[in-house]
Amino acid sequence: MLEYDDAGRVDRSCKDYERPFGDPEIDFAPLPRRPWGDATHPGLASMEPGHLSATFTAHVDRDELSGSDRVALLRAHQRLINHYQAELYRDMLAIRDVLDEQEGIDEDAVGFAAEAEVRAALGWTRRRAESELGVALAIETEVAGAHLG
């Protein structure tokens, strides 16, 4: 197991340190705690929301960031929130779709059953489940080009 000094660099005197590729002539710069240093990842501002940007934002110490890096982090978190909100709506619509495919259930009953499933799964009130499912349906049916499925 590699050991690190107080600055987060690899302690080259530890017994487990080996030169890369076994070549004693190759010398690499010390490894920081994060490969991109103490600031946010350089591509964070343009990075697509998802698991990769969530990983990068999870390992940032806000106290070490400049003002502009803090703004970039704020924007990245908002993109992640929007991304996961869209995923939540996709999940709600997927539940509704499964219920809609079942034989013998009319459309009104499908809506009520989907609301009940969402309400139970998320611990929401009936009103909130109805409202959020309504938003998901409105996005699906009324917004041209919505990326929900």
Tab-separated table of C-alpha atoms in Angstrom:
chain	number	residue	atom	x	y	z
A	1	MET	CA	0.000	0.000	0.000
A	2	LEU	CA	1.405	3.373	-0.965
A	3	GLU	CA	1.829	5.996	1.704
A	4	TYR	CA	1.272	9.728	1.272
A	5	ASP	CA	2.907	12.722	2.910
A	6	ASP	CA	1.033	15.717	4.381
A	7	ALA	CA	0.817	17.380	0.958
A	8	GLY	CA	-0.813	14.295	-0.583
A	9	ARG	CA	2.263	13.225	-2.548
A	10	VAL	CA	3.426	9.631	-2.773
A	11	ASP	CA	6.069	8.922	-0.154
A	12	ARG	CA	8.779	7.393	-2.305
A	13	SER	CA	10.612	6.016	0.695
A	14	CYS	CA	7.783	3.645	1.631
A	15	LYS	CA	8.467	-0.037	1.041
A	16	ASP	CA	5.656	-0.473	-1.509
A	17	TYR	CA	6.801	2.308	-3.840
A	18	GLU	CA	8.021	1.009	-7.181
A	19	ARG	CA	9.229	2.962	-10.120
A	20	PRO	CA	6.777	2.816	-13.034
A	21	PHE	CA	7.566	-0.059	-15.365
A	22	GLY	CA	10.519	-0.994	-13.145
A	23	ASP	CA	12.740	1.607	-14.854
A	24	PRO	CA	14.846	3.534	-12.316
A	25	GLU	CA	15.396	6.349	-14.841
A	26	ILE	CA	11.713	7.291	-15.182
A	27	ASP	CA	10.728	9.907	-12.625
A	28	PHE	CA	7.173	11.187	-12.410
A	29	ALA	CA	5.929	14.259	-10.572
A	30	PRO	CA	4.361	13.557	-7.190
A	31	LEU	CA	0.710	12.530	-7.349
A	32	PRO	CA	-1.727	14.999	-5.792
A	33	ARG	CA	-4.752	13.817	-3.829
A	34	ARG	CA	-6.852	14.523	-6.909
A	35	PRO	CA	-5.330	14.154	-10.373
A	36	TRP	CA	-6.470	17.682	-11.283
A	37	GLY	CA	-5.130	19.385	-8.125
A	38	ASP	CA	-7.012	21.383	-5.522
A	39	ALA	CA	-9.350	23.124	-7.982
A	40	THR	CA	-12.317	21.679	-9.796
A	41	HIS	CA	-11.711	19.429	-12.779
A	42	PRO	CA	-10.800	21.644	-15.780
A	43	GLY	CA	-13.591	20.166	-17.905
A	44	LEU	CA	-16.280	20.334	-15.223
A	45	ALA	CA	-17.985	23.375	-16.749
A	46	SER	CA	-18.641	21.526	-20.011
A	47	MET	CA	-18.961	17.981	-18.644
A	48	GLU	CA	-22.248	16.178	-19.289
A	49	PRO	CA	-24.206	15.530	-16.094
A	50	GLY	CA	-24.130	11.973	-14.823
A	51	HIS	CA	-22.016	9.617	-12.769
A	52	LEU	CA	-18.687	11.025	-13.949
A	53	SER	CA	-19.462	14.630	-13.056
A	54	ALA	CA	-21.058	13.437	-9.787
A	55	THR	CA	-17.790	11.695	-8.949
A	56	PHE	CA	-15.730	14.789	-9.688
A	57	THR	CA	-17.991	17.100	-7.671
A	58	ALA	CA	-18.112	14.688	-4.728
A	59	HIS	CA	-14.361	15.001	-4.143
A	60	VAL	CA	-14.054	18.775	-4.173
A	61	ASP	CA	-13.164	20.714	-1.040
A	62	ARG	CA	-14.969	24.035	-1.444
A	63	ASP	CA	-12.567	25.749	0.957
A	64	GLU	CA	-9.720	25.166	-1.485
A	65	LEU	CA	-11.547	26.677	-4.492
A	66	SER	CA	-11.246	30.108	-6.024
A	67	GLY	CA	-14.376	32.158	-6.581
A	68	SER	CA	-14.689	31.158	-10.238
A	69	ASP	CA	-14.176	27.482	-9.381
A	70	ARG	CA	-16.937	27.744	-6.766
A	71	VAL	CA	-19.266	29.111	-9.449
A	72	ALA	CA	-18.286	26.233	-11.768
A	73	LEU	CA	-19.052	23.779	-8.945
A	74	LEU	CA	-22.430	25.439	-8.320
A	75	ARG	CA	-23.328	25.142	-12.003
A	76	ALA	CA	-22.202	21.509	-12.127
A	77	HIS	CA	-24.380	20.671	-9.125
A	78	GLN	CA	-27.379	22.372	-10.741
A	79	ARG	CA	-26.845	20.359	-13.946
A	80	LEU	CA	-26.730	17.186	-11.834
A	81	ILE	CA	-29.953	18.140	-10.052
A	82	ASN	CA	-31.673	18.755	-13.389
A	83	HIS	CA	-30.302	15.489	-14.783
A	84	TYR	CA	-31.539	13.427	-11.852
A	85	GLN	CA	-34.910	15.232	-11.830
A	86	ALA	CA	-35.346	14.172	-15.457
A	87	GLU	CA	-34.360	10.618	-14.474
A	88	LEU	CA	-36.972	10.691	-11.697
A	89	TYR	CA	-39.629	11.730	-14.198
A	90	ARG	CA	-38.503	8.943	-16.562
A	91	ASP	CA	-38.870	6.440	-13.725
A	92	MET	CA	-42.377	7.673	-12.912
A	93	LEU	CA	-43.393	7.389	-16.558
A	94	ALA	CA	-41.894	3.900	-16.730
A	95	ILE	CA	-44.096	2.825	-13.792
A	96	ARG	CA	-47.113	4.305	-15.531
A	97	ASP	CA	-46.182	2.542	-18.792
A	98	VAL	CA	-45.969	-0.857	-17.067
A	99	LEU	CA	-49.387	-0.349	-15.536
A	100	ASP	CA	-50.777	0.856	-18.873
A	101	GLU	CA	-49.630	-2.369	-20.566
A	102	GLN	CA	-51.654	-4.533	-18.200
A	103	GLU	CA	-54.906	-5.928	-19.553
A	104	GLY	CA	-58.222	-4.785	-18.175
A	105	ILE	CA	-57.137	-1.500	-16.584
A	106	ASP	CA	-58.710	1.665	-17.952
A	107	GLU	CA	-56.702	4.882	-18.353
A	108	ASP	CA	-58.063	6.566	-15.224
A	109	ALA	CA	-57.230	3.528	-13.111
A	110	VAL	CA	-53.711	3.487	-14.597
A	111	GLY	CA	-53.218	7.093	-13.509
A	112	PHE	CA	-54.460	6.433	-9.982
A	113	ALA	CA	-52.379	3.258	-9.681
A	114	ALA	CA	-49.246	5.047	-10.920
A	115	GLU	CA	-49.819	7.857	-8.416
A	116	ALA	CA	-50.252	5.291	-5.640
A	117	GLU	CA	-47.029	3.499	-6.606
A	118	VAL	CA	-45.044	6.755	-6.740
A	119	ARG	CA	-46.576	7.920	-3.462
A	120	ALA	CA	-45.684	4.676	-1.699
A	121	ALA	CA	-42.198	4.438	-3.179
A	122	LEU	CA	-41.181	8.008	-2.327
A	123	GLY	CA	-43.229	8.649	0.787
A	124	TRP	CA	-45.033	11.553	-0.859
A	125	THR	CA	-48.525	12.807	-0.210
A	126	ARG	CA	-51.244	11.955	-2.715
A	127	ARG	CA	-51.244	15.548	-3.900
A	128	ARG	CA	-47.498	15.668	-4.494
A	129	ALA	CA	-47.456	12.324	-6.322
A	130	GLU	CA	-50.336	13.477	-8.515
A	131	SER	CA	-48.643	16.808	-9.203
A	132	GLU	CA	-45.206	15.378	-10.025
A	133	LEU	CA	-46.633	12.640	-12.226
A	134	GLY	CA	-48.659	15.337	-13.967
A	135	VAL	CA	-45.477	17.310	-14.622
A	136	ALA	CA	-43.805	14.212	-16.062
A	137	LEU	CA	-46.786	13.548	-18.321
A	138	ALA	CA	-46.928	17.198	-19.421
A	139	ILE	CA	-43.264	17.144	-20.325
A	140	GLU	CA	-43.702	13.887	-22.208
A	141	THR	CA	-46.749	15.015	-24.189
A	142	GLU	CA	-46.476	18.799	-24.529
A	143	VAL	CA	-42.820	19.720	-24.803
A	144	ALA	CA	-41.523	18.960	-28.266
A	145	GLY	CA	-38.135	17.269	-28.220
A	146	ALA	CA	-38.076	16.695	-24.458
A	147	HIS	CA	-35.346	14.228	-23.573
A	148	LEU	CA	-37.384	11.989	-21.285
A	149	GLY	CA	-37.372	8.725	-23.031
